[in-house]
JSON list of C-alpha atoms in Angstrom, two decimals:
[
{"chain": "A", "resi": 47, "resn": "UNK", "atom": "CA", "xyz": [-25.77, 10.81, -13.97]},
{"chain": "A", "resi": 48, "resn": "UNK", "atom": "CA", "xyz": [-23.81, 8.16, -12.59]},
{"chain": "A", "resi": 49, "resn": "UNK", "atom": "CA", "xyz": [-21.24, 9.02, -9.66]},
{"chain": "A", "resi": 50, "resn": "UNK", "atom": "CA", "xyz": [-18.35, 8.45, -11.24]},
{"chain": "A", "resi": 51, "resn": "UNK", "atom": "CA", "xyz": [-19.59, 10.87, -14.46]},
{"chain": "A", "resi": 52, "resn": "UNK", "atom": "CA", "xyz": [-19.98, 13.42, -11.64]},
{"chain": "A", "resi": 53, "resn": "UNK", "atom": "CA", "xyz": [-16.24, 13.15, -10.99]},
{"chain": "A", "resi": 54, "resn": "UNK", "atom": "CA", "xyz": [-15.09, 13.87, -14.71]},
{"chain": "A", "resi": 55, "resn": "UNK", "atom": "CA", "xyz": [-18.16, 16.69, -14.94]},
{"chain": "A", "resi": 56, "resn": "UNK", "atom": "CA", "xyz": [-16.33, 18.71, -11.92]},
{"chain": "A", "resi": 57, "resn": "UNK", "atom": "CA", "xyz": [-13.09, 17.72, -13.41]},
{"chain": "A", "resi": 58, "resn": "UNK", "atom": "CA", "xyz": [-14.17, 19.93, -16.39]},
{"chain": "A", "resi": 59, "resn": "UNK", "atom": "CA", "xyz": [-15.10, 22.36, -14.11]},
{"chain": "A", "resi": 60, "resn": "UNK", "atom": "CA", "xyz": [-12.13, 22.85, -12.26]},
{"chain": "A", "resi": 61, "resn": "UNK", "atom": "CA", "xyz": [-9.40, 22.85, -14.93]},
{"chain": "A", "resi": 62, "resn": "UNK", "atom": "CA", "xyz": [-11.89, 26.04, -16.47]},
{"chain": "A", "resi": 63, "resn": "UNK", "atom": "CA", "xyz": [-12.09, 27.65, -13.54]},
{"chain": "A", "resi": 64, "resn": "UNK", "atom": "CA", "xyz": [-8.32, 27.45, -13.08]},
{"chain": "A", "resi": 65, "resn": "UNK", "atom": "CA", "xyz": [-7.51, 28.52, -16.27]},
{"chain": "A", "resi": 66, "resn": "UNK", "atom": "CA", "xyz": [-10.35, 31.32, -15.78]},
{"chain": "A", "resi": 67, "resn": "UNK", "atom": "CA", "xyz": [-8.38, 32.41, -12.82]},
{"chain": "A", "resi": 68, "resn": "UNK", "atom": "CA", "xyz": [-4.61, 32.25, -14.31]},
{"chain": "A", "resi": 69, "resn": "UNK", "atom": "CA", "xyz": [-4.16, 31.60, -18.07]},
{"chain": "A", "resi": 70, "resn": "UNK", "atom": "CA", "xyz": [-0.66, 29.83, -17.57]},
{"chain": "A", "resi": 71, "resn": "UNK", "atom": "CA", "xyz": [-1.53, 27.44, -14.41]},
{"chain": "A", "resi": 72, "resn": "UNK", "atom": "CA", "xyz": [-1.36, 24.29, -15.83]},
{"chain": "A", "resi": 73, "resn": "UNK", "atom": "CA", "xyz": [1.32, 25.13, -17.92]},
{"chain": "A", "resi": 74, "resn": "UNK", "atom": "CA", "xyz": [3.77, 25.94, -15.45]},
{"chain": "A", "resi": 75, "resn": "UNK", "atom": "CA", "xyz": [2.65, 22.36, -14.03]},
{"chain": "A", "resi": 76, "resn": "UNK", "atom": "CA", "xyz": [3.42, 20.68, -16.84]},
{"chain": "A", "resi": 77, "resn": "UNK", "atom": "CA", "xyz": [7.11, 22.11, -17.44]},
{"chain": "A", "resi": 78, "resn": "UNK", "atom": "CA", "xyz": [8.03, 21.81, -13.57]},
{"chain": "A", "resi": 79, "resn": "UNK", "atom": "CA", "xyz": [7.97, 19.62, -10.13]},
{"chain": "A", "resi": 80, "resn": "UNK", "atom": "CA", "xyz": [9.94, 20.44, -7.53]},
{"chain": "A", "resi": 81, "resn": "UNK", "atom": "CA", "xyz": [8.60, 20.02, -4.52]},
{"chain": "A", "resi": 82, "resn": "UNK", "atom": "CA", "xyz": [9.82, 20.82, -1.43]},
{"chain": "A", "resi": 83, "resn": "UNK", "atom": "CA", "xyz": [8.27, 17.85, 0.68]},
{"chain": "A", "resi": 84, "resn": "UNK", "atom": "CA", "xyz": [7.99, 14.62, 0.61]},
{"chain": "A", "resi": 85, "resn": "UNK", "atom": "CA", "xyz": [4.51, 13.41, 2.36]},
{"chain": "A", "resi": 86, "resn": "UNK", "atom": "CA", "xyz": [3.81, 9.87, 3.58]},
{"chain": "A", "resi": 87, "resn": "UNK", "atom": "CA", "xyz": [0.37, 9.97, 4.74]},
{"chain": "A", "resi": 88, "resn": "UNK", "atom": "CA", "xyz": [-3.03, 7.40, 5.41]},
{"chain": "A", "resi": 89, "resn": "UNK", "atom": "CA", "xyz": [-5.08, 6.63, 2.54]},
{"chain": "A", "resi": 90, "resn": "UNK", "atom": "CA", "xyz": [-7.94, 7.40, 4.78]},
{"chain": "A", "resi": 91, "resn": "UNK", "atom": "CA", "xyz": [-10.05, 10.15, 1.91]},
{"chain": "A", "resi": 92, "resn": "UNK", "atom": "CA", "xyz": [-10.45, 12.78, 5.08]},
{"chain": "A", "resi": 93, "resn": "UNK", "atom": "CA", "xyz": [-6.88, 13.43, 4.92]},
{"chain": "A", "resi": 94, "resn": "UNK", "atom": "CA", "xyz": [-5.81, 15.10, 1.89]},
{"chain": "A", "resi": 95, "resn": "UNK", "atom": "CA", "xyz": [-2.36, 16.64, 2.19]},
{"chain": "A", "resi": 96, "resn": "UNK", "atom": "CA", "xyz": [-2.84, 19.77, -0.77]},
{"chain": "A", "resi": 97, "resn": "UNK", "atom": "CA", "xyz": [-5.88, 20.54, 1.53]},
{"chain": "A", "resi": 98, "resn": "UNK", "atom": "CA", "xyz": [-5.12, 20.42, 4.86]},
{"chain": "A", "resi": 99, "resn": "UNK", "atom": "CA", "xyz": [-1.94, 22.42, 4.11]},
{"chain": "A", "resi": 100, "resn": "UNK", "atom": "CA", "xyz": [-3.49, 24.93, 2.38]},
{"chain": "A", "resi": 101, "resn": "UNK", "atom": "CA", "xyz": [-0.63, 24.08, -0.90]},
{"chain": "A", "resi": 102, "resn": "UNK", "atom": "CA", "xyz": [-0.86, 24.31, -4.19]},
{"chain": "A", "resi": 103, "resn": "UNK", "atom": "CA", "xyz": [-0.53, 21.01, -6.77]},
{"chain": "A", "resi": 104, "resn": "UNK", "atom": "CA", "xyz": [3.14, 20.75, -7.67]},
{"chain": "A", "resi": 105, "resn": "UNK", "atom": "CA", "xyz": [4.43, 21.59, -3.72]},
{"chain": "A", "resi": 106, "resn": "UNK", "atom": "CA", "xyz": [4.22, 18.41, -2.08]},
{"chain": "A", "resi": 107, "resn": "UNK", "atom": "CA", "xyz": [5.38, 14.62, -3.49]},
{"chain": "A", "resi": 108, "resn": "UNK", "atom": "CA", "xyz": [2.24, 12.39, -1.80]},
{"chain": "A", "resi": 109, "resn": "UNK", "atom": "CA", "xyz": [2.62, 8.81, -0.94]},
{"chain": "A", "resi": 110, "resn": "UNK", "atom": "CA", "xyz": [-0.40, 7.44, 1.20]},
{"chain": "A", "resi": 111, "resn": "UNK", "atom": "CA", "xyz": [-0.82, 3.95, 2.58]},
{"chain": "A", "resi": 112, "resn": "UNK", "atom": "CA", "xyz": [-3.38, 2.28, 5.04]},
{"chain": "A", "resi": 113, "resn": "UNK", "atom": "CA", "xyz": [-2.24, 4.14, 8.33]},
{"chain": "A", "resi": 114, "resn": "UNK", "atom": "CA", "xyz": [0.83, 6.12, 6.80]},
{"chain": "A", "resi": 115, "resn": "UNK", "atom": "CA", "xyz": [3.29, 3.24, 7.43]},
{"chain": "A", "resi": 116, "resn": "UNK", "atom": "CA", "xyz": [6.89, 2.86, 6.77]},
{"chain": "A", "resi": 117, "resn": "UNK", "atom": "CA", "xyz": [8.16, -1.12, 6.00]},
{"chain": "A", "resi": 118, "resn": "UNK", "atom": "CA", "xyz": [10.96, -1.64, 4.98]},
{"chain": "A", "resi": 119, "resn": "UNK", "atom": "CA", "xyz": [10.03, -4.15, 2.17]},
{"chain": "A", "resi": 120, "resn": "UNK", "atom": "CA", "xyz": [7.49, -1.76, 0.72]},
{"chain": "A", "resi": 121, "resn": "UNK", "atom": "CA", "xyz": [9.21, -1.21, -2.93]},
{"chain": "A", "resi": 122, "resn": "UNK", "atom": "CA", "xyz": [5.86, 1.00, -3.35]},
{"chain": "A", "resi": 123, "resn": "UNK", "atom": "CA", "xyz": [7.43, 3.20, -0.74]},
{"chain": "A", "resi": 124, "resn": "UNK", "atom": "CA", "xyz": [10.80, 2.89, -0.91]},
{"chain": "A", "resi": 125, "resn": "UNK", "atom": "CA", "xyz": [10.67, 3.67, -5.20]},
{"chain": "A", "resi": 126, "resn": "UNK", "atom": "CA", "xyz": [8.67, 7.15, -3.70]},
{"chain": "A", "resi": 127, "resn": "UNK", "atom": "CA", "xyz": [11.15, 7.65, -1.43]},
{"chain": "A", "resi": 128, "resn": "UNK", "atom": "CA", "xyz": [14.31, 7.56, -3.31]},
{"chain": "A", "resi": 129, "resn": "UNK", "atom": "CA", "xyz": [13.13, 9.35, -6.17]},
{"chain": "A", "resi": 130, "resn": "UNK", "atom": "CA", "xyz": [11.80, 12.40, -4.10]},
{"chain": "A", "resi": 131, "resn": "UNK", "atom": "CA", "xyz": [14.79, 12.38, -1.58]},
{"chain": "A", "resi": 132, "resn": "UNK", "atom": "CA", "xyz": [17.51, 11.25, -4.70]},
{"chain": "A", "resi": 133, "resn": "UNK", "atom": "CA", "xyz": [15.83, 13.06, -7.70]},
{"chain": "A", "resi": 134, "resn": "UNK", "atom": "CA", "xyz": [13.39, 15.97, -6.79]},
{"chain": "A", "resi": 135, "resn": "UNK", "atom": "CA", "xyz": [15.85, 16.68, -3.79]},
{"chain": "A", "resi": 136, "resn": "UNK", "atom": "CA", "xyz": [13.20, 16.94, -1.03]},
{"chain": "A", "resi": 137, "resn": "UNK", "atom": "CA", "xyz": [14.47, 19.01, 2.07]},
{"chain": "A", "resi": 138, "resn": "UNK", "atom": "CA", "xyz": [11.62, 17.59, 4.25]},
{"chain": "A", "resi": 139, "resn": "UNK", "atom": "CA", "xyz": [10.12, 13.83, 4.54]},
{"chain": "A", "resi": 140, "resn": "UNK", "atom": "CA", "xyz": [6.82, 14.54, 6.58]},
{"chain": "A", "resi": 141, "resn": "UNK", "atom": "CA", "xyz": [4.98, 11.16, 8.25]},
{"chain": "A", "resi": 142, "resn": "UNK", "atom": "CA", "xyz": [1.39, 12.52, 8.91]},
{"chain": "A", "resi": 143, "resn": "UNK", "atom": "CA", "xyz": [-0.99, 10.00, 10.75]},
{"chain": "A", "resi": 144, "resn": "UNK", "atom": "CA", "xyz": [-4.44, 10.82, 11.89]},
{"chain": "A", "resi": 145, "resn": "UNK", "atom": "CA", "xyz": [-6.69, 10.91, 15.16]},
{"chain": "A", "resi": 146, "resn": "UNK", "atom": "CA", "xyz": [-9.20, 8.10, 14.47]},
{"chain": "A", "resi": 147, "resn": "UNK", "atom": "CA", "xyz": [-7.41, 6.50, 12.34]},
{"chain": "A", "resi": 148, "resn": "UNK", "atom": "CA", "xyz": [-9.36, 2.95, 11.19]},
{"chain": "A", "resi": 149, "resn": "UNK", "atom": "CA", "xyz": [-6.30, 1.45, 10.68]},
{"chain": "A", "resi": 150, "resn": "UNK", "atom": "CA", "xyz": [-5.14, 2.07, 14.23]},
{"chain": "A", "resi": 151, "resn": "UNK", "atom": "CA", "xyz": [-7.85, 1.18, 15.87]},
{"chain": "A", "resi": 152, "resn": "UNK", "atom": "CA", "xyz": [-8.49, -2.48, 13.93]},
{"chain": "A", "resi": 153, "resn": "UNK", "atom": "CA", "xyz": [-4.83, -2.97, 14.89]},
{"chain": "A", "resi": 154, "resn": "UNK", "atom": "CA", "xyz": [-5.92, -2.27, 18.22]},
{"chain": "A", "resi": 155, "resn": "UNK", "atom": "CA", "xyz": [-8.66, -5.19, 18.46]},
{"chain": "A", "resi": 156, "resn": "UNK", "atom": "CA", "xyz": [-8.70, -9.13, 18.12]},
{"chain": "A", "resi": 157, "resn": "UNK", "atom": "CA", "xyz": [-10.49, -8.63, 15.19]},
{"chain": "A", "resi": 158, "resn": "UNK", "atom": "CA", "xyz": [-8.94, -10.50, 11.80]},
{"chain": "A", "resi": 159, "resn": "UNK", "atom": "CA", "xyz": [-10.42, -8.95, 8.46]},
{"chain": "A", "resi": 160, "resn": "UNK", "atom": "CA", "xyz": [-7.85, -10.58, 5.64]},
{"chain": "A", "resi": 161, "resn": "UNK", "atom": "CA", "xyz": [-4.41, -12.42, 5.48]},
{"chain": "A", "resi": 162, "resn": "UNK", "atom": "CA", "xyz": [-3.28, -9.26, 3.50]},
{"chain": "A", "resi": 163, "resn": "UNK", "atom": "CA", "xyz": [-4.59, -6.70, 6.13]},
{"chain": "A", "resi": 164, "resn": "UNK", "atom": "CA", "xyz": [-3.45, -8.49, 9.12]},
{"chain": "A", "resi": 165, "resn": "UNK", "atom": "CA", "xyz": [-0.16, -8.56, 7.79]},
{"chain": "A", "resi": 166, "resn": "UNK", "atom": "CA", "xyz": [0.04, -5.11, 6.99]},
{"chain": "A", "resi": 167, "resn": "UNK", "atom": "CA", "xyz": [-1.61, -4.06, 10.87]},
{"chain": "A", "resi": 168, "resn": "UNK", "atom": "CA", "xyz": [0.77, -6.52, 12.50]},
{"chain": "A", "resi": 169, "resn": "UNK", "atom": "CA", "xyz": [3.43, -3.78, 12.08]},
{"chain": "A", "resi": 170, "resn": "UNK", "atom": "CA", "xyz": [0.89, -1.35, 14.50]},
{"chain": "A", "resi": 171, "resn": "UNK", "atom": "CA", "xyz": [0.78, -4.04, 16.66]},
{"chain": "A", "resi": 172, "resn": "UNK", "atom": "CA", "xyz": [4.81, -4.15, 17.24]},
{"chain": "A", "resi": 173, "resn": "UNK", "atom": "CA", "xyz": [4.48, -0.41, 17.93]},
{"chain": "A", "resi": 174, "resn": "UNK", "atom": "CA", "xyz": [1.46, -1.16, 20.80]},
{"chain": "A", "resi": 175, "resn": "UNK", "atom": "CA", "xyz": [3.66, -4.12, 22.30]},
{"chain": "A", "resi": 176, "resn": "UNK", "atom": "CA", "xyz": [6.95, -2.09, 22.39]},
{"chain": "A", "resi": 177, "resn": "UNK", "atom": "CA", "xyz": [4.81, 0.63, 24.16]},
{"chain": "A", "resi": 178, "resn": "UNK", "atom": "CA", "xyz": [2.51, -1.66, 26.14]},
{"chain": "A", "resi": 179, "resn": "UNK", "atom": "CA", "xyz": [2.90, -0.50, 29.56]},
{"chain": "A", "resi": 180, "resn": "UNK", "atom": "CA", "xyz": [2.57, 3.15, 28.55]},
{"chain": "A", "resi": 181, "resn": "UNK", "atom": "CA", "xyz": [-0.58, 2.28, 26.78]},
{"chain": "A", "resi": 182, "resn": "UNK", "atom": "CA", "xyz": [-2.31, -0.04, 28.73]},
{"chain": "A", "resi": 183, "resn": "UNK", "atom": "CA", "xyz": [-1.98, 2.70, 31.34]},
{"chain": "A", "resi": 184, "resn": "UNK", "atom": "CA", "xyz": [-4.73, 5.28, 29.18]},
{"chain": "A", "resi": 185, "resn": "UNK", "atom": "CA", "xyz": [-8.41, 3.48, 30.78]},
{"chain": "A", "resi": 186, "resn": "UNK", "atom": "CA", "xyz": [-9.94, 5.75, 27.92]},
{"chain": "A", "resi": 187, "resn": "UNK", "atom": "CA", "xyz": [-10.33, 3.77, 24.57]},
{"chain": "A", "resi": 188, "resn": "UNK", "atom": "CA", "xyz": [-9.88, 6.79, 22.50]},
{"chain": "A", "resi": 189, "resn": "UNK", "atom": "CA", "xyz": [-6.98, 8.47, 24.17]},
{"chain": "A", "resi": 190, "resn": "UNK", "atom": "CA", "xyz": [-5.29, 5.22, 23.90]},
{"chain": "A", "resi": 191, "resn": "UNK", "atom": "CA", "xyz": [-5.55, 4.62, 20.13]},
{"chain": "A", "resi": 192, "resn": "UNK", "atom": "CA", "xyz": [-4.78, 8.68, 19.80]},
{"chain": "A", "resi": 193, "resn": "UNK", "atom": "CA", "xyz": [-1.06, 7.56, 21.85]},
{"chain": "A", "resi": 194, "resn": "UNK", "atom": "CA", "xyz": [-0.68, 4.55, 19.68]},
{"chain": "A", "resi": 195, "resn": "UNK", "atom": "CA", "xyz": [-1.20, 7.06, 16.46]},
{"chain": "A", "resi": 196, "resn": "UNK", "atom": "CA", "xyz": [1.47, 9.13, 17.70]},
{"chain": "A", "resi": 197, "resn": "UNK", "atom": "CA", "xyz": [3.87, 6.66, 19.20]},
{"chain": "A", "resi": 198, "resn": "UNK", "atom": "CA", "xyz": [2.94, 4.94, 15.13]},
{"chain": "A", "resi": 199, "resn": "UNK", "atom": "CA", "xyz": [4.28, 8.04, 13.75]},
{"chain": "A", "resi": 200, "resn": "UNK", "atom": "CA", "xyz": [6.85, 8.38, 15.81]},
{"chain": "A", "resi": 201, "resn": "UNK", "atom": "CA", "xyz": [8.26, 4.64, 14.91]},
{"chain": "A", "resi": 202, "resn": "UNK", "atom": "CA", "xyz": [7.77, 5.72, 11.09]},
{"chain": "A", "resi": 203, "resn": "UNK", "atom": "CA", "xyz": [10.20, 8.43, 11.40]},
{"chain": "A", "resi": 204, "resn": "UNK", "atom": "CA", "xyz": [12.57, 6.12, 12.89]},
{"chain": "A", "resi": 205, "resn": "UNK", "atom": "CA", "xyz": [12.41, 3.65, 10.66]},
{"chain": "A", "resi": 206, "resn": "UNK", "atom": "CA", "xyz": [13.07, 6.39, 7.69]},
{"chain": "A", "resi": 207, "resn": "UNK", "atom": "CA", "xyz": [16.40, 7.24, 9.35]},
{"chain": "A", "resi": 208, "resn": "UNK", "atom": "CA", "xyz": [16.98, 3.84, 9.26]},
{"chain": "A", "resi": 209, "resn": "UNK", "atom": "CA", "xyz": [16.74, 3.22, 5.23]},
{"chain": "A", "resi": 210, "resn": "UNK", "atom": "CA", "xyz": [20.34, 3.67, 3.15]},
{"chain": "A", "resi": 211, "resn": "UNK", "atom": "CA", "xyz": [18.12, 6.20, 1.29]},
{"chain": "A", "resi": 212, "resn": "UNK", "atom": "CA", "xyz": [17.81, 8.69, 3.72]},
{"chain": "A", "resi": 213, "resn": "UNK", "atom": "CA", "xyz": [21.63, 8.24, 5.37]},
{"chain": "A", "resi": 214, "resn": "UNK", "atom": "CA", "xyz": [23.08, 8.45, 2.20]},
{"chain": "A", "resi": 215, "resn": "UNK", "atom": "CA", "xyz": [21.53, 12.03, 1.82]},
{"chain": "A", "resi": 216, "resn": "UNK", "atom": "CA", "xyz": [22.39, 13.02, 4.98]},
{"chain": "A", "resi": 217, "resn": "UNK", "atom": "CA", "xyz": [25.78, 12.34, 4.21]},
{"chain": "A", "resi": 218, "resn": "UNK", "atom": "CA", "xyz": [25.86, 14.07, 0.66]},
{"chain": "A", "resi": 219, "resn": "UNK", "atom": "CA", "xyz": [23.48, 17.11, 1.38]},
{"chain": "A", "resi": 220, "resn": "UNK", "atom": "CA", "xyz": [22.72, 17.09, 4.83]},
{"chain": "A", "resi": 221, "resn": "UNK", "atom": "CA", "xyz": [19.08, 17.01, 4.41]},
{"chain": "A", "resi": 222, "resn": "UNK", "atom": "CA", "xyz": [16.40, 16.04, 4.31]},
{"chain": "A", "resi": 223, "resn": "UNK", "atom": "CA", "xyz": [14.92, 16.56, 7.98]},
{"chain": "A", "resi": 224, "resn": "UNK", "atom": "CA", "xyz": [12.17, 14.46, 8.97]},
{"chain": "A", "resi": 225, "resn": "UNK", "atom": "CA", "xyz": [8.60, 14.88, 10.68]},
{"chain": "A", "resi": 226, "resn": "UNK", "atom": "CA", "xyz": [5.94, 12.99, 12.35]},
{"chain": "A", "resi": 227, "resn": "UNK", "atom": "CA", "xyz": [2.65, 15.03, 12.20]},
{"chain": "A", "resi": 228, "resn": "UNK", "atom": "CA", "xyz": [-0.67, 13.61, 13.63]},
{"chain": "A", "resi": 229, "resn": "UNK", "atom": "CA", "xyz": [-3.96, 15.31, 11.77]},
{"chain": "A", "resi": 230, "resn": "UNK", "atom": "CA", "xyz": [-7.30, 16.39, 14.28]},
{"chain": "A", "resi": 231, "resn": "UNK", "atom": "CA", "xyz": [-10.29, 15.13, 12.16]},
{"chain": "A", "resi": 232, "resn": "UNK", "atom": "CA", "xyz": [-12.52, 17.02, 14.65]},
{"chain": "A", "resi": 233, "resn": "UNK", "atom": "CA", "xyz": [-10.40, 20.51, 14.76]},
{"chain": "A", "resi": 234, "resn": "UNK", "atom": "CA", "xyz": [-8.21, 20.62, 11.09]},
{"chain": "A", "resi": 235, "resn": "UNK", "atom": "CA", "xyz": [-5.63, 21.06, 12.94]},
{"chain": "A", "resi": 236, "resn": "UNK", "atom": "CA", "xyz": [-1.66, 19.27, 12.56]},
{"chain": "A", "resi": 237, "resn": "UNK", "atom": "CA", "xyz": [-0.12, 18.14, 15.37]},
{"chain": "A", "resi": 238, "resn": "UNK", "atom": "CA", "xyz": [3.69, 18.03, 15.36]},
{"chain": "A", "resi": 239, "resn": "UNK", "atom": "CA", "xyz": [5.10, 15.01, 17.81]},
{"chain": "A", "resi": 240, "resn": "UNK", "atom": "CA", "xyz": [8.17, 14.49, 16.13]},
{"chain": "A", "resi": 241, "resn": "UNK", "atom": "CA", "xyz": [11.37, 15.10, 14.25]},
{"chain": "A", "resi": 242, "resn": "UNK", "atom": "CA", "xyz": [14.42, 14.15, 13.61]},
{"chain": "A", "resi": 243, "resn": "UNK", "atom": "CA", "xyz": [17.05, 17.07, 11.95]},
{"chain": "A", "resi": 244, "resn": "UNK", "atom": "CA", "xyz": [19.24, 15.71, 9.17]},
{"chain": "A", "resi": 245, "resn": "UNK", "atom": "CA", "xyz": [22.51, 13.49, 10.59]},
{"chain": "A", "resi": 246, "resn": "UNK", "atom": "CA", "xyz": [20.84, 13.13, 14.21]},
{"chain": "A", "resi": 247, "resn": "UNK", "atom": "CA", "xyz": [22.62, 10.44, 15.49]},
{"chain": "A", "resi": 248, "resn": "UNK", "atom": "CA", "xyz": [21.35, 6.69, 15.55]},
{"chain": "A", "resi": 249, "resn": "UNK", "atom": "CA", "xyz": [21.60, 3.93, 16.77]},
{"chain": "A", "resi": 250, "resn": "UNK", "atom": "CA", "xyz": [25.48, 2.61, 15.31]},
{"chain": "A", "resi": 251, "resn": "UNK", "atom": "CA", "xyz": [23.72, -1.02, 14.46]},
{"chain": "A", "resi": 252, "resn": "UNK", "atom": "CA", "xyz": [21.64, 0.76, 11.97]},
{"chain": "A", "resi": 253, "resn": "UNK", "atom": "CA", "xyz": [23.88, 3.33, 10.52]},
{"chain": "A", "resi": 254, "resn": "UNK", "atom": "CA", "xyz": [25.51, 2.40, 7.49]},
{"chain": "A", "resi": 255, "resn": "UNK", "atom": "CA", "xyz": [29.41, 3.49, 7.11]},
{"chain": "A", "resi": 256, "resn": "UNK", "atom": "CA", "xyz": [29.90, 2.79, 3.46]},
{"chain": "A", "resi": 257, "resn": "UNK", "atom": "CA", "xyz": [27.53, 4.89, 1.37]}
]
């Protein structure tokens, strides 16, 4: 059996053993979505939101990118992000990085692996330079790239509160809050660094008075 038949054999498997369990689960799937989070997390395949949160399908609205970034030309991101926070109403946007995160660390290094990718890392980079002295301060490899994810986060959260998207909600419905969550590989365990309550106050050169 090839790999990928394995996939669609445990598929089977797993839609009859819901069903087995509760008669009605995928129809109450099919007739509703409302979710009450919005999560922007790393593509990395160790990191899978509905797990690590011990939720259910149909509770959180997933968006994943190599290390859970937030650009502000991403139409990927910014079509997820207006339809949960405009249409499905989200009351939380949670940014949820990882320890050992690949991404993190090859933004870290010298190293260049595409046009593409070192594009898309360059935006880690910014974070590390803004933060250099803080950084360069951690001897220990790992401990640094562990700050950097969390100072990453951190700088994703900002740059949400930044978008017309999420000010115009504010203004409307004052939600939703947002989060910046780093993931422990090694424990399970989510560690909150950040957040920023619906309306906090920014920065007036990126607050928008016309929405």
């Amino acid at each position: 059996m090839k790999s990928y038949d394995i996939l669609l054999s445990e598929n089977k498997k797993w839609a009859h053993d819901r069903v087995e369990n509760d008669a009605d689960y995928f129809k109450r799937l099919s007739d509703l979505q409302t979710p009450e989070f919005l999560w922007i997390g790393c593509s990395d395949s160790r990191v899978p939101a509905n797990e690590i949160t011990n939720t259910q399908p149909g509770e959180i609205f997933v968006h994943r990118n190599v290390a859970n970034l937030v650009i502000h030309t991403d139409v990927n991101l910014l079509s997820v992000l207006d339809y949960a926070v405009v249409h499905l109403k989200v009351k939380h946007v949670i940014v949820c990085g990882h320890y050992g995160c690949g991404g993190i660390k090859a933004a870290m290094s010298n190293t260049s692996y595409s046009q593409v990718l070192n594009m898309w890392l360059r935006n880690i980079k910014d974070v590390y330079r803004h933060n250099r002295d803080e950084l360069n301060n951690i001897t220990d490899e790992d401990l640094r790239a562990d700050r950097l994810t969390e100072l990453s986060v951190i700088e994703q959260v900002q740059r949400l509160a930044k978008t017309s998207i999420i000010q115009k909600a504010w203004k409307e419905r004052d939600a939703p809050n947002l989060h910046g969550w780093v993931y422990g590989l090694k424990d399970g365990l989510i560690n909150p660094v950040f957040e920023m309550k619906a309306n906090t106050e920014l920065d007036p050169l990126y607050e928008y008075n016309n929405l």
